[in-house]
Coordinates of C-alpha atoms (C1' of nucleotides) in Angstrom, one line a residue:
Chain A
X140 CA -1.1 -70.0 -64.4
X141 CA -3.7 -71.9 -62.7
X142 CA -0.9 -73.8 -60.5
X143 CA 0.6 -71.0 -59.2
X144 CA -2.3 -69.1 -58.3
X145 CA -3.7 -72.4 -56.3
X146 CA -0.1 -72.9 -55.1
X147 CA 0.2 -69.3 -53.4
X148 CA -3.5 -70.0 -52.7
X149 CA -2.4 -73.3 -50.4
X150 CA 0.2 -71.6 -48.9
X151 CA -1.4 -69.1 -47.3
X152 CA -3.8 -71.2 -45.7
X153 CA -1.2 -73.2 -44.4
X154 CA 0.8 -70.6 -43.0
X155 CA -2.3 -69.4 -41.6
X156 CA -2.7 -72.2 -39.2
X157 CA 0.4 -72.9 -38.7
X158 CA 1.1 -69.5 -37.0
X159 CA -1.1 -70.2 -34.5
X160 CA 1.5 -72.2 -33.3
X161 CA 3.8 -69.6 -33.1
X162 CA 4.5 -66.5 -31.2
X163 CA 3.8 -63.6 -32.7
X164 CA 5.9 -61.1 -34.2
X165 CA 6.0 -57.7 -32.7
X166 CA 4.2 -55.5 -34.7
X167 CA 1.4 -58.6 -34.9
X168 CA 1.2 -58.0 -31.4
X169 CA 0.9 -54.3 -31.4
X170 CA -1.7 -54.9 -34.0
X171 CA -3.8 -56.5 -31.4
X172 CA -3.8 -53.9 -28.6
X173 CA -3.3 -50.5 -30.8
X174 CA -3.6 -50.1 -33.8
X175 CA -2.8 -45.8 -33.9
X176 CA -1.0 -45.5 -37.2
X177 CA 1.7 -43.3 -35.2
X178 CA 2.5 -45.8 -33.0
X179 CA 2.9 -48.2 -35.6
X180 CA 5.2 -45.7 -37.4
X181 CA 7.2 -45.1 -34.7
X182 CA 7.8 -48.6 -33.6
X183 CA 8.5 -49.4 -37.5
X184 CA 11.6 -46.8 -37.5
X185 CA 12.7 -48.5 -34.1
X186 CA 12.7 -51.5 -36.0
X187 CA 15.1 -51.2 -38.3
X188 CA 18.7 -53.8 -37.5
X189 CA 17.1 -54.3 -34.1
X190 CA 15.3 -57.3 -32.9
X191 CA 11.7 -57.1 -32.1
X192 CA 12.3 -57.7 -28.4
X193 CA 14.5 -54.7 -28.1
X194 CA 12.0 -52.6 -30.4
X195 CA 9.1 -53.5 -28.0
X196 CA 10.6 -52.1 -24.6
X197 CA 12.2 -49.4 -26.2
X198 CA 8.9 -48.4 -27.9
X199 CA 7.1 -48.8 -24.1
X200 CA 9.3 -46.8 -22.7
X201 CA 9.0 -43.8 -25.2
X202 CA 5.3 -44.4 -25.6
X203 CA 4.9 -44.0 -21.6
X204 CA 6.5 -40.4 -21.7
X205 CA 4.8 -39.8 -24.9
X206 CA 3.1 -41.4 -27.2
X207 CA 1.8 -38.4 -29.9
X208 CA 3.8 -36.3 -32.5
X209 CA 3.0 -33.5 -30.6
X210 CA 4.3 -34.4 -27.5
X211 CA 7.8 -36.2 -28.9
X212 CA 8.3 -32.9 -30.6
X213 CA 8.5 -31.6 -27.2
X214 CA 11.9 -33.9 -26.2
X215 CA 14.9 -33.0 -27.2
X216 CA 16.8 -35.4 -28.8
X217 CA 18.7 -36.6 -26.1
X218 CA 16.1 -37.5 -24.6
X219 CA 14.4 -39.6 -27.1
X220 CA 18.0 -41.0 -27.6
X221 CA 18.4 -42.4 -24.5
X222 CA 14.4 -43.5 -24.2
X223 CA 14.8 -45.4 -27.2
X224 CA 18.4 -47.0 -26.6
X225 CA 19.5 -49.8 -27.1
X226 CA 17.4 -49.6 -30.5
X227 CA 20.4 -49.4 -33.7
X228 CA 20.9 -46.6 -34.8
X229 CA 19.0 -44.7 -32.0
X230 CA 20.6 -41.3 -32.5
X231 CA 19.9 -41.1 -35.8
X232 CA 16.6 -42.1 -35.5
X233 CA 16.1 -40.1 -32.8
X234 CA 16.6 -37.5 -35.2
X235 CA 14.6 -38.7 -37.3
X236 CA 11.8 -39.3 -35.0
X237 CA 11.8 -35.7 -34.0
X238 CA 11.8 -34.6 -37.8
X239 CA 9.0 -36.9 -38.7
X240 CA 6.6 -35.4 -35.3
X241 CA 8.0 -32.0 -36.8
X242 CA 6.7 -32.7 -40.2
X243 CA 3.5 -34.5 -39.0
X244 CA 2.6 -31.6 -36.9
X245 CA 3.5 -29.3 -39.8
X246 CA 2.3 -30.4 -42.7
X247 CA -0.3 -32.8 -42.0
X248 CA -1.9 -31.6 -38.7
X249 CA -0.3 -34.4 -36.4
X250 CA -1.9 -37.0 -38.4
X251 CA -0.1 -39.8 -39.9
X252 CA -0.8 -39.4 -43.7
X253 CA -2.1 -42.7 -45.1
X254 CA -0.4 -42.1 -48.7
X255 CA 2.4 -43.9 -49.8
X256 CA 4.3 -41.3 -51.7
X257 CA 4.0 -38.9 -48.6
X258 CA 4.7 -41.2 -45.6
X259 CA 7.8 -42.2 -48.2
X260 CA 8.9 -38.3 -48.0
X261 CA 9.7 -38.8 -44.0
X262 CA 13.3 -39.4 -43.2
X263 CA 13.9 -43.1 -42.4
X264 CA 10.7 -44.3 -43.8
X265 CA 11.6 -46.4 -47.1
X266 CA 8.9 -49.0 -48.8
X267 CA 9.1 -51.0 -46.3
X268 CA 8.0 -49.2 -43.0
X269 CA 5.8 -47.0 -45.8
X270 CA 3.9 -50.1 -46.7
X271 CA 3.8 -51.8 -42.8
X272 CA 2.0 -48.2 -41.9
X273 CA -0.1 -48.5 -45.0
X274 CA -1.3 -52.4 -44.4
X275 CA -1.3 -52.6 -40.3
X276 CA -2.5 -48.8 -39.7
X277 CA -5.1 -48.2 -41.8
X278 CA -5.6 -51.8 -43.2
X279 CA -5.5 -50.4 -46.6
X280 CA -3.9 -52.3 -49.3
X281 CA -0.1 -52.7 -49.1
X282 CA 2.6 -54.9 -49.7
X283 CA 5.3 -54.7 -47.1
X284 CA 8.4 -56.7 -48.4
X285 CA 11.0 -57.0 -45.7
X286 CA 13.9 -59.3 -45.8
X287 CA 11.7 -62.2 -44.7
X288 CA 9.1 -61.6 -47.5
X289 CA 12.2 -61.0 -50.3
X290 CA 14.3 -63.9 -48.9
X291 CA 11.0 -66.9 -49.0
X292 CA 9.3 -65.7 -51.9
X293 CA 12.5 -66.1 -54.1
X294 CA 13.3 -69.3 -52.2
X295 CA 10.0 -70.6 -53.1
X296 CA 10.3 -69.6 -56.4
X297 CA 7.4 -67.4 -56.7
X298 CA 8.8 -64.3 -57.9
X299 CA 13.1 -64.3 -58.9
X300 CA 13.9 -60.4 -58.1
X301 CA 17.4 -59.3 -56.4
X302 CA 16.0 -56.7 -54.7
X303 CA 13.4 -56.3 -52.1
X304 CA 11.6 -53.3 -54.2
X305 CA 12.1 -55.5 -57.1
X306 CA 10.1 -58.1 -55.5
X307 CA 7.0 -55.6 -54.5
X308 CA 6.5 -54.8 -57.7
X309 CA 6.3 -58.2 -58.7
X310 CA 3.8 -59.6 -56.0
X311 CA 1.9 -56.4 -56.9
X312 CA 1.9 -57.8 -60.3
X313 CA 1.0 -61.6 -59.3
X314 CA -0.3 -61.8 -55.9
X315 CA -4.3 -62.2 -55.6
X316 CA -4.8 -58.4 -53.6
X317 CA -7.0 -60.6 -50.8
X318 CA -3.3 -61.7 -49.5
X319 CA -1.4 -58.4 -49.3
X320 CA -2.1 -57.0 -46.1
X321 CA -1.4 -60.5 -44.4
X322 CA 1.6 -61.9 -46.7
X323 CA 4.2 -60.4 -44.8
X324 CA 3.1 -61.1 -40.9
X325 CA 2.7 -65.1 -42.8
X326 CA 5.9 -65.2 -44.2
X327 CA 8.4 -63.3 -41.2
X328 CA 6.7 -65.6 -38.7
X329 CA 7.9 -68.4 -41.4
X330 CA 11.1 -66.7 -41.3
X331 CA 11.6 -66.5 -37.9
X332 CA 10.6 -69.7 -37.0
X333 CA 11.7 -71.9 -40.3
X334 CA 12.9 -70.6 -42.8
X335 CA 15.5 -68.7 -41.5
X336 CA 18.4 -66.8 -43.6
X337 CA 21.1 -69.1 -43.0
X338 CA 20.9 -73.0 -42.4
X339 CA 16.7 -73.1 -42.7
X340 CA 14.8 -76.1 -41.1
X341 CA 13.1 -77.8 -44.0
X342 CA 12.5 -80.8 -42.5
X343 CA 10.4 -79.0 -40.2
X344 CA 8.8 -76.7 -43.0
X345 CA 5.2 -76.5 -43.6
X346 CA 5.2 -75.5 -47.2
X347 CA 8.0 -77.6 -48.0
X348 CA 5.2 -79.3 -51.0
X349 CA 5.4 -76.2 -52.4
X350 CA 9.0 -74.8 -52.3
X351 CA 11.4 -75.1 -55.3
X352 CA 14.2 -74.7 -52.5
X353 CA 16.1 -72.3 -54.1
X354 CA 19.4 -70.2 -52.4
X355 CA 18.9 -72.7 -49.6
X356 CA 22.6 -72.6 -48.8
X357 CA 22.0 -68.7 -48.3
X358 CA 20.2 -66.1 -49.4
X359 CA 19.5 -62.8 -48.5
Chain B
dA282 C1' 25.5 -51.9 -56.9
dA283 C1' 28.0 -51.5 -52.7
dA284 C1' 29.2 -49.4 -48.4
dA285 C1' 28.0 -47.1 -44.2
dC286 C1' 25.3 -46.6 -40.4
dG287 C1' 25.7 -48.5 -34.9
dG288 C1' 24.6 -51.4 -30.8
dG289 C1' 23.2 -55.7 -28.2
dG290 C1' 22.8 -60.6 -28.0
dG291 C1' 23.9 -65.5 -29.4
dC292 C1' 27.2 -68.9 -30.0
Chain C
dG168 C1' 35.6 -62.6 -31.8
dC169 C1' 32.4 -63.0 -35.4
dC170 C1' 27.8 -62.9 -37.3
dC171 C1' 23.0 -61.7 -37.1
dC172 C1' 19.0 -58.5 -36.7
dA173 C1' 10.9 -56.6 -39.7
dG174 C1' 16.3 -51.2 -43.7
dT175 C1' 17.4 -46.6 -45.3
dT176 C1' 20.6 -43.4 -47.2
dT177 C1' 24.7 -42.1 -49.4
dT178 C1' 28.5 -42.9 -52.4

DNA sequence: AAAACGGGGGC
DNA sequence: GCCCCAGTTTT
């Protein structure tokens, strides 16, 4: 009991610093220079089978036209289609999009609400883009498990889950709450950088000490 | 639990 | 050409 908490305990701090090294993911970066939970909701739908590059200019480019519930709600869907492309997915999320600025203008007075179970009633907005809006909008208490987060934490053998909502409920269970909000920025820089899905550096590995090195060969 | 969604970029 | 990418929804 003790070991694990002083193991999860070391490996934050380590991941801490060693980010610094890195560059920062995207919505680390948007973090930095806006923090507006609608932004962060927006660019968290665009995020989705897309890589963070693409979701940045894409996000820019619909931000520069317009940047508030209100104001996407005025676009048709085209429009936001081809503002958004080459996200995945873009026309349905630009469906989606304009259904989420219709709901949020609607029902919650073009405010993003900062309640799990209601940002989970939007369409395209499952546990993890709920929880991302929840920890990096409104710095409220989260856990945002991506495929990153799922993917290290099973490797590491801190939690064995199968799925990703499996494992959210378990680092809800066993995570000390001070590391929530910043466990999943710490662990997709890892991911991106290390300890990556298929064929993971671990010579090069920071927490490498700590890791039990399971599903190495791949696991997703 | 597994498939479908959908397009660009890397190798 | 084939595989990958900060998932969600439907079957």
């Amino acid at each position: 009991m003790e070991v694990k908490a002083d193991k999860i305990h070391r490996i934050v701090e380590i991941l801490r610093r060693e980010k610094e090294n890195w560059n920062v993911p995207i919505v680390t970066l948007m973090s930095q220079t806006d923090r507006d939970p609608f932004k962060i909701l927006v660019a968290t739908v665009l995020s989705l089978r897309t890589k963070d590059e693409v979701t940045a200019k894409a996000s820019e480019r619909l931000f520069k036209v317009a940047d508030t519930p209100e104001k996407i709600l005025k676009l048709k869907e085209e429009e936001i289609a081809s503002l958004i492309y080459p996200v995945g997915f873009y026309r349905r999320k630009a469906r989606n999009l304009k259904e989420i600025c219709r709901i949020l203008v609607e029902k919650y007075g073009g405010k993003v609400p900062d309640d799990l179970e209601e940002l989970l009633k939007l369409p395209g907005v499952g546990r993890k883009t709920a929880n991302l809006v929840i920890t990096l909008g409104f710095g409220k208490p989260g856990i945002c498990v991506d495929t990153h987060v799922h993917r290290i934490m099973n490797r590491i053998g801190y939690v064995e889950t199968k799925t990703p909502e499996e494992t959210e409920f378990a680092l809800r269970e066993k995570l000390p709450k001070e590391y929530w909000i910043e466990i999943n920025d710490l662990l997709v820089s890892l991911g991106q950088h290390i300890c990556h899905p298929v064929s993971p550096k671990c010579s090069q590995c920071p927490i490498e000490p700590y890791c039990d090195k399971r599903g190495v060969k791949r696991s997703r």
